[in-house]
mmCIF file of C-alpha atoms in Angstrom:
data_model
loop_
_atom_site.group_PDB
_atom_site.id
_atom_site.type_symbol
_atom_site.label_atom_id
_atom_site.label_comp_id
_atom_site.label_asym_id
_atom_site.label_seq_id
_atom_site.Cartn_x
_atom_site.Cartn_y
_atom_site.Cartn_z
ATOM 1 C CA MET A 15 93.397 -12.147 -0.633
ATOM 2 C CA LEU A 16 91.158 -9.089 -0.439
ATOM 3 C CA ARG A 17 89.913 -9.833 -3.943
ATOM 4 C CA PHE A 18 88.951 -13.337 -2.807
ATOM 5 C CA TYR A 19 86.764 -11.933 -0.023
ATOM 6 C CA TYR A 20 85.080 -9.591 -2.514
ATOM 7 C CA VAL A 21 84.258 -12.542 -4.742
ATOM 8 C CA VAL A 22 82.838 -14.501 -1.787
ATOM 9 C CA LEU A 23 80.816 -11.488 -0.657
ATOM 10 C CA GLY A 24 79.528 -10.984 -4.188
ATOM 11 C CA CYS A 25 78.382 -14.583 -4.421
ATOM 12 C CA LEU A 26 76.619 -14.350 -1.061
ATOM 13 C CA LEU A 27 74.866 -11.132 -2.070
ATOM 14 C CA ALA A 28 73.724 -12.664 -5.340
ATOM 15 C CA ILE A 29 72.405 -15.811 -3.666
ATOM 16 C CA LEU A 30 70.678 -14.027 -0.816
ATOM 17 C CA SER A 31 69.144 -11.334 -2.990
ATOM 18 C CA SER A 32 67.845 -14.009 -5.368
ATOM 19 C CA SER A 33 66.134 -15.898 -2.552
ATOM 20 C CA ALA A 34 64.776 -12.757 -0.888
ATOM 21 C CA PHE A 35 63.296 -11.179 -3.997
ATOM 22 C CA SER A 36 62.552 -14.159 -6.250
ATOM 23 C CA SER A 37 58.758 -14.087 -5.855
ATOM 24 C CA ILE A 38 55.829 -11.706 -5.608
ATOM 25 C CA ASN A 39 53.076 -12.949 -3.317
ATOM 26 C CA VAL A 40 49.391 -12.234 -4.003
ATOM 27 C CA GLY A 41 46.483 -13.203 -1.718
ATOM 28 C CA LEU A 42 43.025 -14.679 -2.342
ATOM 29 C CA VAL A 43 40.355 -14.673 0.396
ATOM 30 C CA ALA A 44 37.115 -16.490 -0.487
ATOM 31 C CA SER A 45 34.678 -19.160 0.687
ATOM 32 C CA PHE A 46 35.429 -22.751 -0.334
ATOM 33 C CA ASP A 47 32.430 -24.314 1.421
ATOM 34 C CA ASP A 48 29.383 -26.110 0.016
ATOM 35 C CA GLU A 49 27.936 -24.522 -3.147
ATOM 36 C CA GLN A 50 30.642 -21.835 -3.155
ATOM 37 C CA GLU A 51 33.532 -24.298 -3.337
ATOM 38 C CA ALA A 52 33.370 -25.007 -7.074
ATOM 39 C CA ARG A 53 32.986 -21.325 -7.929
ATOM 40 C CA SER A 54 35.870 -20.150 -5.729
ATOM 41 C CA LEU A 55 38.109 -22.939 -7.003
ATOM 42 C CA ALA A 56 37.342 -21.971 -10.608
ATOM 43 C CA TYR A 57 38.290 -18.367 -9.808
ATOM 44 C CA GLN A 58 41.480 -19.508 -8.086
ATOM 45 C CA TYR A 59 42.470 -21.704 -11.030
ATOM 46 C CA GLY A 60 41.864 -18.815 -13.422
ATOM 47 C CA ILE A 61 44.380 -16.705 -11.516
ATOM 48 C CA GLN A 62 46.877 -19.547 -11.223
ATOM 49 C CA ALA A 63 46.586 -20.360 -14.928
ATOM 50 C CA LEU A 64 47.804 -16.883 -15.839
ATOM 51 C CA PHE A 65 50.443 -16.862 -13.107
ATOM 52 C CA LYS A 66 51.880 -20.145 -14.397
ATOM 53 C CA ARG A 67 52.212 -18.791 -17.938
ATOM 54 C CA VAL A 68 53.815 -15.563 -16.697
ATOM 55 C CA ASN A 69 56.260 -17.534 -14.555
ATOM 56 C CA THR A 70 57.086 -19.892 -17.442
ATOM 57 C CA GLU A 71 57.913 -16.863 -19.584
ATOM 58 C CA GLY A 72 60.305 -15.469 -16.985
ATOM 59 C CA GLY A 73 57.976 -13.908 -14.425
ATOM 60 C CA ILE A 74 57.620 -10.205 -13.806
ATOM 61 C CA LYS A 75 61.106 -9.052 -14.749
ATOM 62 C CA GLY A 76 62.608 -12.164 -13.226
ATOM 63 C CA LYS A 77 60.295 -12.431 -10.214
ATOM 64 C CA SER A 78 57.772 -15.274 -10.064
ATOM 65 C CA LEU A 79 54.127 -14.831 -9.022
ATOM 66 C CA THR A 80 52.716 -16.878 -6.139
ATOM 67 C CA LEU A 81 49.067 -17.085 -5.058
ATOM 68 C CA GLU A 82 48.381 -17.560 -1.335
ATOM 69 C CA VAL A 83 44.808 -18.769 -0.621
ATOM 70 C CA LEU A 84 42.742 -18.713 2.598
ATOM 71 C CA ASN A 85 39.145 -19.852 3.205
ATOM 72 C CA ASP A 86 36.907 -17.295 4.955
ATOM 73 C CA HIS A 87 33.863 -19.635 5.169
ATOM 74 C CA ALA A 88 31.701 -16.681 4.042
ATOM 75 C CA ASN A 89 32.363 -15.016 7.409
ATOM 76 C CA SER A 90 33.277 -11.327 7.410
ATOM 77 C CA GLU A 91 35.315 -11.512 10.636
ATOM 78 C CA LEU A 92 37.360 -14.395 9.266
ATOM 79 C CA ALA A 93 37.758 -12.542 5.958
ATOM 80 C CA THR A 94 39.228 -9.624 7.926
ATOM 81 C CA SER A 95 41.707 -11.791 9.831
ATOM 82 C CA ASN A 96 42.647 -13.768 6.705
ATOM 83 C CA ALA A 97 43.335 -10.633 4.686
ATOM 84 C CA GLN A 98 45.434 -9.249 7.551
ATOM 85 C CA ARG A 99 47.318 -12.541 7.883
ATOM 86 C CA LEU A 100 48.139 -12.661 4.169
ATOM 87 C CA ILE A 101 49.528 -9.136 4.239
ATOM 88 C CA THR A 102 51.438 -9.432 7.513
ATOM 89 C CA ARG A 103 52.743 -12.995 7.360
ATOM 90 C CA LYS A 104 52.813 -13.817 3.667
ATOM 91 C CA LYS A 105 53.868 -10.314 2.569
ATOM 92 C CA THR A 106 51.230 -10.192 -0.159
ATOM 93 C CA ILE A 107 51.320 -7.038 -2.262
ATOM 94 C CA ALA A 108 47.708 -7.318 -3.530
ATOM 95 C CA LEU A 109 44.467 -9.109 -2.679
ATOM 96 C CA PHE A 110 41.723 -10.890 -4.636
ATOM 97 C CA GLY A 111 38.467 -12.363 -3.349
ATOM 98 C CA GLY A 112 35.356 -11.372 -1.410
ATOM 99 C CA ASP A 113 32.552 -13.539 -2.797
ATOM 100 C CA THR A 114 29.775 -12.089 -0.605
ATOM 101 C CA LEU A 115 28.881 -8.442 -0.025
ATOM 102 C CA GLN A 116 29.961 -8.667 3.611
ATOM 103 C CA THR A 117 33.330 -10.368 3.059
ATOM 104 C CA ALA A 118 34.127 -8.014 0.168
ATOM 105 C CA ASP A 119 33.540 -5.045 2.462
ATOM 106 C CA ALA A 120 35.733 -6.634 5.154
ATOM 107 C CA ILE A 121 38.641 -7.147 2.733
ATOM 108 C CA LYS A 122 38.221 -3.581 1.486
ATOM 109 C CA GLN A 123 38.733 -2.182 4.983
ATOM 110 C CA VAL A 124 41.915 -4.199 5.540
ATOM 111 C CA ALA A 125 43.272 -3.213 2.117
ATOM 112 C CA PHE A 126 42.710 0.481 2.855
ATOM 113 C CA ARG A 127 44.269 0.262 6.312
ATOM 114 C CA GLU A 128 47.342 -1.605 5.076
ATOM 115 C CA LYS A 129 47.598 0.321 1.771
ATOM 116 C CA VAL A 130 47.460 -2.853 -0.316
ATOM 117 C CA PRO A 131 45.515 -2.963 -3.625
ATOM 118 C CA TYR A 132 42.311 -5.018 -3.616
ATOM 119 C CA LEU A 133 41.266 -6.126 -7.113
ATOM 120 C CA SER A 134 37.622 -7.134 -6.907
ATOM 121 C CA SER A 135 35.704 -9.100 -9.528
ATOM 122 C CA MET A 136 33.887 -11.742 -7.456
ATOM 123 C CA THR A 137 31.199 -9.274 -6.316
ATOM 124 C CA SER A 138 29.983 -5.850 -7.400
ATOM 125 C CA SER A 139 29.250 -4.567 -3.903
ATOM 126 C CA PRO A 140 28.384 -0.830 -4.031
ATOM 127 C CA SER A 141 30.671 -0.187 -1.038
ATOM 128 C CA LEU A 142 33.697 -0.888 -3.263
ATOM 129 C CA TYR A 143 32.965 1.867 -5.784
ATOM 130 C CA GLY A 144 33.789 5.556 -6.008
ATOM 131 C CA LYS A 145 36.758 7.200 -4.310
ATOM 132 C CA VAL A 146 37.609 4.127 -2.267
ATOM 133 C CA GLY A 147 41.317 3.970 -1.563
ATOM 134 C CA TYR A 148 43.253 0.935 -2.813
ATOM 135 C CA VAL A 149 40.173 -0.734 -4.352
ATOM 136 C CA LEU A 150 39.895 -1.429 -8.082
ATOM 137 C CA ASN A 151 36.937 -3.259 -9.621
ATOM 138 C CA LEU A 152 36.853 -5.186 -12.864
ATOM 139 C CA LYS A 153 33.148 -4.674 -13.472
ATOM 140 C CA PRO A 154 30.543 -1.964 -12.864
ATOM 141 C CA SER A 155 28.785 -1.733 -9.514
ATOM 142 C CA MET A 156 25.649 -3.666 -8.612
ATOM 143 C CA LEU A 157 23.882 -0.279 -8.544
ATOM 144 C CA HIS A 158 25.138 0.498 -12.069
ATOM 145 C CA GLU A 159 23.801 -2.857 -13.223
ATOM 146 C CA PHE A 160 20.459 -2.229 -11.557
ATOM 147 C CA ASP A 161 20.214 1.234 -13.125
ATOM 148 C CA ALA A 162 20.734 -0.380 -16.538
ATOM 149 C CA LEU A 163 18.019 -2.881 -15.708
ATOM 150 C CA CYS A 164 15.642 -0.089 -14.677
ATOM 151 C CA ARG A 165 16.239 1.661 -18.008
ATOM 152 C CA TYR A 166 15.340 -1.593 -19.716
ATOM 153 C CA PHE A 167 12.146 -1.846 -17.651
ATOM 154 C CA THR A 168 11.218 1.703 -18.663
ATOM 155 C CA GLN A 169 11.832 0.973 -22.334
ATOM 156 C CA GLU A 170 9.787 -2.235 -22.163
ATOM 157 C CA LYS A 171 7.015 -0.509 -20.142
ATOM 158 C CA LYS A 172 7.192 -2.952 -17.259
ATOM 159 C CA HIS A 173 4.771 -2.086 -14.451
ATOM 160 C CA ARG A 174 4.915 -4.931 -11.889
ATOM 161 C CA LEU A 175 8.292 -5.485 -10.255
ATOM 162 C CA ALA A 176 9.555 -7.594 -7.369
ATOM 163 C CA VAL A 177 13.038 -7.608 -5.797
ATOM 164 C CA VAL A 178 14.405 -10.645 -3.950
ATOM 165 C CA HIS A 179 17.422 -10.215 -1.692
ATOM 166 C CA ALA A 180 19.153 -11.752 1.304
ATOM 167 C CA ARG A 181 17.945 -10.510 4.670
ATOM 168 C CA ASN A 182 21.350 -9.104 5.584
ATOM 169 C CA SER A 183 21.749 -7.157 2.323
ATOM 170 C CA ILE A 184 22.432 -3.520 3.203
ATOM 171 C CA TYR A 185 21.856 -2.334 -0.369
ATOM 172 C CA ALA A 186 18.278 -3.466 -0.962
ATOM 173 C CA ASP A 187 16.763 -0.096 0.034
ATOM 174 C CA LEU A 188 19.119 1.755 -2.315
ATOM 175 C CA ILE A 189 18.091 -0.502 -5.170
ATOM 176 C CA LYS A 190 14.397 -0.094 -4.369
ATOM 177 C CA GLN A 191 14.719 3.708 -4.359
ATOM 178 C CA SER A 192 16.656 3.623 -7.622
ATOM 179 C CA CYS A 193 14.017 1.564 -9.372
ATOM 180 C CA LEU A 194 11.000 3.479 -8.057
ATOM 181 C CA SER A 195 12.547 6.809 -9.012
ATOM 182 C CA SER A 196 13.667 5.801 -12.517
ATOM 183 C CA VAL A 197 10.871 3.505 -13.775
ATOM 184 C CA PRO A 198 7.780 5.733 -14.204
ATOM 185 C CA ASN A 199 5.369 2.957 -15.170
ATOM 186 C CA VAL A 200 5.616 0.905 -11.963
ATOM 187 C CA SER A 201 2.168 0.344 -10.463
ATOM 188 C CA SER A 202 3.157 -2.398 -8.024
ATOM 189 C CA PHE A 203 6.479 -3.062 -6.297
ATOM 190 C CA LYS A 204 7.156 -5.963 -3.910
ATOM 191 C CA THR A 205 10.228 -6.990 -1.951
ATOM 192 C CA PHE A 206 11.123 -10.424 -0.577
ATOM 193 C CA LYS A 207 13.767 -10.915 2.102
ATOM 194 C CA PHE A 208 15.100 -14.373 2.861
ATOM 195 C CA GLY A 209 17.420 -15.835 5.446
ATOM 196 C CA THR A 210 19.546 -18.955 5.408
ATOM 197 C CA ILE A 211 17.119 -21.172 7.332
ATOM 198 C CA ARG A 212 14.832 -23.467 5.369
ATOM 199 C CA SER A 213 11.556 -21.950 6.617
ATOM 200 C CA SER A 214 12.578 -18.501 5.388
ATOM 201 C CA ILE A 215 13.484 -19.864 1.962
ATOM 202 C CA GLU A 216 10.202 -21.752 1.753
ATOM 203 C CA ARG A 217 8.215 -18.599 2.567
ATOM 204 C CA THR A 218 10.069 -16.722 -0.160
ATOM 205 C CA HIS A 219 9.423 -19.556 -2.611
ATOM 206 C CA LEU A 220 5.676 -19.524 -1.858
ATOM 207 C CA GLY A 221 5.611 -15.747 -2.206
ATOM 208 C CA LEU A 222 7.216 -15.920 -5.648
ATOM 209 C CA GLN A 223 4.787 -18.601 -6.785
ATOM 210 C CA SER A 224 1.860 -16.330 -5.900
ATOM 211 C CA LEU A 225 3.036 -13.563 -8.224
ATOM 212 C CA ARG A 226 1.329 -13.031 -11.550
ATOM 213 C CA ASP A 227 2.748 -10.909 -14.366
ATOM 214 C CA TYR A 228 5.651 -9.674 -12.247
ATOM 215 C CA ASP A 229 9.234 -9.232 -13.365
ATOM 216 C CA VAL A 230 11.415 -10.553 -10.546
ATOM 217 C CA VAL A 231 14.946 -9.304 -9.855
ATOM 218 C CA PHE A 232 17.358 -11.309 -7.679
ATOM 219 C CA VAL A 233 19.823 -8.943 -6.021
ATOM 220 C CA GLY A 234 23.095 -10.046 -4.464
ATOM 221 C CA SER A 235 26.286 -11.920 -5.133
ATOM 222 C CA ASN A 236 26.457 -15.600 -5.947
ATOM 223 C CA GLY A 237 27.343 -16.344 -2.326
ATOM 224 C CA ASP A 238 24.401 -14.327 -0.992
ATOM 225 C CA LEU A 239 21.807 -15.911 -3.284
ATOM 226 C CA ALA A 240 23.093 -19.479 -3.463
ATOM 227 C CA PRO A 241 21.044 -20.843 -0.494
ATOM 228 C CA LEU A 242 17.819 -19.634 -2.137
ATOM 229 C CA LEU A 243 18.595 -20.469 -5.764
ATOM 230 C CA LYS A 244 19.592 -23.995 -4.792
ATOM 231 C CA GLN A 245 16.097 -24.796 -3.537
ATOM 232 C CA ILE A 246 13.512 -22.811 -5.487
ATOM 233 C CA ASN A 247 11.941 -23.755 -8.808
ATOM 234 C CA ILE A 248 11.809 -21.235 -11.626
ATOM 235 C CA SER A 249 8.802 -22.401 -13.587
ATOM 236 C CA SER A 250 6.253 -19.622 -14.088
ATOM 237 C CA ILE A 251 5.649 -18.880 -17.765
ATOM 238 C CA SER A 252 4.145 -15.451 -17.150
ATOM 239 C CA ASN A 253 7.115 -14.055 -15.177
ATOM 240 C CA SER A 254 10.640 -13.095 -16.186
ATOM 241 C CA TYR A 255 13.494 -13.517 -13.751
ATOM 242 C CA TYR A 256 16.495 -11.175 -13.831
ATOM 243 C CA PHE A 257 19.913 -11.671 -12.259
ATOM 244 C CA LEU A 258 22.920 -9.425 -11.892
ATOM 245 C CA SER A 259 26.254 -10.460 -13.372
ATOM 246 C CA GLY A 260 27.653 -12.176 -10.260
ATOM 247 C CA ILE A 261 25.595 -15.343 -10.675
ATOM 248 C CA GLU A 262 27.142 -18.552 -11.983
ATOM 249 C CA PHE A 263 23.995 -20.019 -13.539
ATOM 250 C CA ARG A 264 25.139 -23.562 -14.195
ATOM 251 C CA ARG A 265 25.983 -24.142 -10.556
ATOM 252 C CA SER A 266 23.420 -21.951 -8.770
ATOM 253 C CA VAL A 267 20.174 -21.935 -10.751
ATOM 254 C CA GLN A 268 19.579 -25.680 -10.721
ATOM 255 C CA ASN A 269 15.791 -26.067 -10.837
ATOM 256 C CA VAL A 270 14.787 -24.379 -14.079
ATOM 257 C CA GLU A 271 11.738 -25.520 -16.001
ATOM 258 C CA ASN A 272 11.260 -22.410 -18.116
ATOM 259 C CA LYS A 273 14.697 -21.328 -19.306
ATOM 260 C CA ARG A 274 13.283 -18.624 -21.565
ATOM 261 C CA ALA A 275 12.106 -16.768 -18.463
ATOM 262 C CA LEU A 276 15.708 -16.185 -17.327
ATOM 263 C CA LYS A 277 17.579 -12.985 -18.183
ATOM 264 C CA PHE A 278 20.716 -11.483 -16.746
ATOM 265 C CA ILE A 279 22.847 -8.369 -16.818
ATOM 266 C CA GLU A 280 26.216 -9.085 -18.389
ATOM 267 C CA TYR A 281 29.329 -6.929 -18.469
ATOM 268 C CA LEU A 282 31.565 -9.158 -20.576
ATOM 269 C CA PRO A 283 31.124 -8.641 -24.340
ATOM 270 C CA VAL A 284 28.536 -10.789 -26.097
ATOM 271 C CA ASN A 285 31.278 -12.517 -28.091
ATOM 272 C CA TYR A 286 33.752 -12.980 -25.215
ATOM 273 C CA LEU A 287 33.820 -16.767 -25.748
ATOM 274 C CA SER A 288 35.448 -16.199 -29.152
ATOM 275 C CA SER A 289 37.835 -13.506 -27.905
ATOM 276 C CA LYS A 290 41.606 -13.709 -27.878
ATOM 277 C CA ALA A 291 41.598 -13.520 -24.084
ATOM 278 C CA TYR A 292 39.254 -16.486 -23.673
ATOM 279 C CA SER A 293 41.302 -18.590 -26.085
ATOM 280 C CA LYS A 294 44.444 -17.858 -24.052
ATOM 281 C CA TYR A 295 42.560 -18.622 -20.842
ATOM 282 C CA LYS A 296 41.540 -22.062 -22.112
ATOM 283 C CA LEU A 297 45.090 -22.865 -23.202
ATOM 284 C CA ASP A 298 46.617 -21.664 -19.936
ATOM 285 C CA LEU A 299 44.003 -23.512 -17.868
ATOM 286 C CA ASN A 300 44.760 -26.721 -19.746
ATOM 287 C CA ALA A 301 48.472 -26.171 -19.114
ATOM 288 C CA LEU A 302 47.700 -25.795 -15.398
ATOM 289 C CA SER A 303 45.751 -29.083 -15.461
ATOM 290 C CA PRO A 304 44.062 -30.910 -18.367
ATOM 291 C CA ALA A 305 41.295 -31.980 -15.964
ATOM 292 C CA LEU A 306 40.086 -28.393 -15.405
ATOM 293 C CA GLN A 307 37.109 -27.043 -17.363
ATOM 294 C CA PRO A 308 36.835 -23.379 -18.399
ATOM 295 C CA SER A 309 34.044 -21.295 -16.847
ATOM 296 C CA LYS A 310 32.861 -17.711 -16.702
ATOM 297 C CA ILE A 311 33.979 -17.178 -13.110
ATOM 298 C CA GLY A 312 37.345 -18.772 -13.926
ATOM 299 C CA PHE A 313 37.727 -16.368 -16.822
ATOM 300 C CA GLU A 314 36.929 -13.457 -14.503
ATOM 301 C CA GLY A 315 39.763 -14.585 -12.236
ATOM 302 C CA TYR A 316 42.038 -14.805 -15.269
ATOM 303 C CA LEU A 317 41.132 -11.228 -16.267
ATOM 304 C CA ALA A 318 41.711 -9.968 -12.718
ATOM 305 C CA ALA A 319 45.167 -11.554 -12.765
ATOM 306 C CA SER A 320 45.813 -9.943 -16.171
ATOM 307 C CA VAL A 321 45.064 -6.490 -14.748
ATOM 308 C CA LEU A 322 47.389 -7.163 -11.820
ATOM 309 C CA THR A 323 50.279 -8.291 -14.014
ATOM 310 C CA ALA A 324 49.858 -5.233 -16.240
ATOM 311 C CA GLY A 325 50.287 -3.036 -13.182
ATOM 312 C CA LEU A 326 53.254 -5.031 -11.902
ATOM 313 C CA GLU A 327 55.018 -4.772 -15.256
ATOM 314 C CA ALA A 328 54.805 -0.999 -14.895
ATOM 315 C CA VAL A 329 56.295 -0.763 -11.393
ATOM 316 C CA VAL A 330 58.631 -3.739 -10.825
ATOM 317 C CA SER A 331 62.231 -2.981 -11.761
ATOM 318 C CA PRO A 332 64.851 -5.692 -12.163
ATOM 319 C CA PHE A 333 68.087 -5.367 -10.214
ATOM 320 C CA GLU A 334 70.813 -5.177 -12.847
ATOM 321 C CA ILE A 335 74.583 -4.741 -12.538
ATOM 322 C CA GLU A 336 76.556 -4.114 -15.708
ATOM 323 C CA ASP A 337 79.977 -4.443 -14.055
ATOM 324 C CA PRO A 338 80.651 -6.941 -11.188
ATOM 325 C CA ASN A 339 82.749 -4.258 -9.498
ATOM 326 C CA ASP A 340 79.584 -2.153 -9.143
ATOM 327 C CA LEU A 341 78.373 -4.648 -6.565
ATOM 328 C CA PHE A 342 81.172 -3.670 -4.176
ATOM 329 C CA ARG A 343 80.408 0.043 -4.562
ATOM 330 C CA LEU A 344 76.828 -0.314 -3.289
ATOM 331 C CA PRO A 345 76.001 1.553 -0.085
ATOM 332 C CA LEU A 346 75.755 -0.680 2.975
ATOM 333 C CA SER A 347 72.029 0.058 3.333
ATOM 334 C CA VAL A 348 71.382 -1.208 -0.187
ATOM 335 C CA ALA A 349 73.490 -4.307 0.361
ATOM 336 C CA ARG A 350 71.565 -5.077 3.535
ATOM 337 C CA LYS A 351 68.267 -4.663 1.735
ATOM 338 C CA LEU A 352 69.344 -6.951 -1.091
ATOM 339 C CA THR A 353 70.395 -9.686 1.288
ATOM 340 C CA GLY A 354 67.149 -9.479 3.203
ATOM 341 C CA TRP A 355 68.773 -7.927 6.297
ATOM 342 C CA VAL A 356 66.519 -4.870 5.947
ATOM 343 C CA GLN A 357 63.227 -5.373 4.124
ATOM 344 C CA SER A 358 60.876 -3.125 6.103
ATOM 345 C CA GLY A 359 58.896 -0.849 3.844
ATOM 346 C CA SER A 360 59.680 -2.650 0.577
ATOM 347 C CA GLN A 361 56.341 -4.494 0.481
ATOM 348 C CA ASN A 362 54.282 -1.371 1.221
ATOM 349 C CA THR A 363 56.258 0.641 -1.301
ATOM 350 C CA LEU A 364 55.531 -1.836 -4.091
ATOM 351 C CA SER A 365 51.849 -2.025 -3.090
ATOM 352 C CA ARG A 366 51.458 1.758 -3.171
ATOM 353 C CA GLU A 367 53.271 2.025 -6.487
ATOM 354 C CA LEU A 368 51.078 -0.730 -7.931
ATOM 355 C CA SER A 369 47.902 1.006 -6.779
ATOM 356 C CA ASN A 370 49.055 4.355 -8.159
ATOM 357 C CA ALA A 371 50.046 2.837 -11.498
ATOM 358 C CA LEU A 372 46.716 1.066 -12.020
ATOM 359 C CA ASN A 373 44.668 4.094 -10.984
ATOM 360 C CA VAL A 374 46.085 6.083 -13.892
ATOM 361 C CA THR A 375 46.011 3.245 -16.424
ATOM 362 C CA HIS A 376 43.460 4.516 -18.935
ATOM 363 C CA THR A 377 43.844 1.884 -21.664
ATOM 364 C CA LEU A 378 44.163 -1.791 -20.819
ATOM 365 C CA ASP A 379 44.070 -4.300 -23.638
ATOM 366 C CA LEU A 380 42.798 -7.480 -22.029
ATOM 367 C CA GLY A 381 42.220 -9.250 -25.343
ATOM 368 C CA LEU A 382 38.463 -8.613 -25.401
ATOM 369 C CA GLY A 383 38.385 -6.140 -28.275
ATOM 370 C CA LEU A 384 37.840 -3.279 -25.813
ATOM 371 C CA TYR A 385 40.231 -0.685 -24.428
ATOM 372 C CA LEU A 386 39.294 -0.003 -20.826
ATOM 373 C CA GLY A 387 40.989 1.548 -17.837
ATOM 374 C CA PHE A 388 40.743 3.330 -14.506
ATOM 375 C CA ASP A 389 40.690 7.096 -14.186
ATOM 376 C CA GLY A 390 40.925 7.761 -10.455
ATOM 377 C CA GLU A 391 37.332 8.999 -10.247
ATOM 378 C CA ASN A 392 35.649 5.773 -11.373
ATOM 379 C CA ASN A 393 37.580 2.858 -9.915
ATOM 380 C CA TYR A 394 36.102 0.246 -12.255
ATOM 381 C CA LEU A 395 36.449 -0.890 -15.850
ATOM 382 C CA ASP A 396 33.428 0.597 -17.607
ATOM 383 C CA PHE A 397 32.261 -2.406 -19.628
ATOM 384 C CA PRO A 398 29.136 -1.829 -21.777
ATOM 385 C CA LEU A 399 26.270 -3.562 -19.978
ATOM 386 C CA HIS A 400 23.713 -5.646 -21.840
ATOM 387 C CA ILE A 401 20.846 -8.035 -21.067
ATOM 388 C CA SER A 402 21.147 -11.613 -22.259
ATOM 389 C CA GLU A 403 19.839 -15.124 -21.710
ATOM 390 C CA PRO A 404 22.065 -17.777 -20.124
ATOM 391 C CA GLN A 405 23.071 -20.900 -22.002
ATOM 392 C CA LEU A 406 22.138 -23.633 -19.540
ATOM 393 C CA ASP A 407 22.275 -26.696 -21.798
#
């Protein structure tokens, strides 16, 4: 009779532990409104494409990956509450998202407070870089990109520069100082600030049209610049227009008459479209839905998910019992934890272990022909930056 109760208890433990620990929840906080909707959806689908393949192949040591998504409407206060909600209610062990400088900074603060890793690739906000606890970036900082651009200006002997940025950008002064101190040939430097209202955008547009022989740099994330780029025309033959890597050209830069005037800083390798990683991304995206089209921002989401899964593979341990009798020898505290009676601390423990594991991962093979990693001091993957021209056709 006693043996019968053991068997029943064993079955209950197995069932309850399976339901309690069958999935790993990850959060995404981004804006899905207006011009940002298509971009955020592409990023989301990139993550989900990888998650589906991982789950089809057995998950992370038997545990499936689930993406929980919340819309922050490009509002930093809502981004804060959404990130907190995902961690507290959905038990997410990591966060993605932050498609404006302000919302990225808001998510960063929640991630640090709750000790949950934040894997950023939607922006390159300078506030996310350096010794920032629980934040890991896939690409170099906006300031790193601008420094590379300034070196290019020095090499090309550029002497008339203009910087365009959103009015609420807190990094414009840093970028101005960086450029003026590192480009010795600058004889004229102009800045243009724009707001979200139409009159402000029109003033900025008129100001840009009045420039002659200036190289113009647009500073900010896709979400910050989208209201301006949606309405202005890029037509001057004498000027060159430079963008940082966060811009999705096909969706944002819509009114382009002189495509040869466009240049951008890129962190992905020149041949990334023919890489092993991009081929897998296209296949996995098609498996998610044949109606979905691959994109650069979707691929960035796919890479972010790849980094996350690499870290999870290093820290998630399967629960294995070689002998059924071992189940009855477990301490009561362990049995309670397995059945979900006591789960406090388990989420935070996994999050901390994940953050620690990724911080000391020096060589990640993401299928791009590069071996990159984090070293604790620089919390970003140090991709070689280069200047290129977008393919808009």
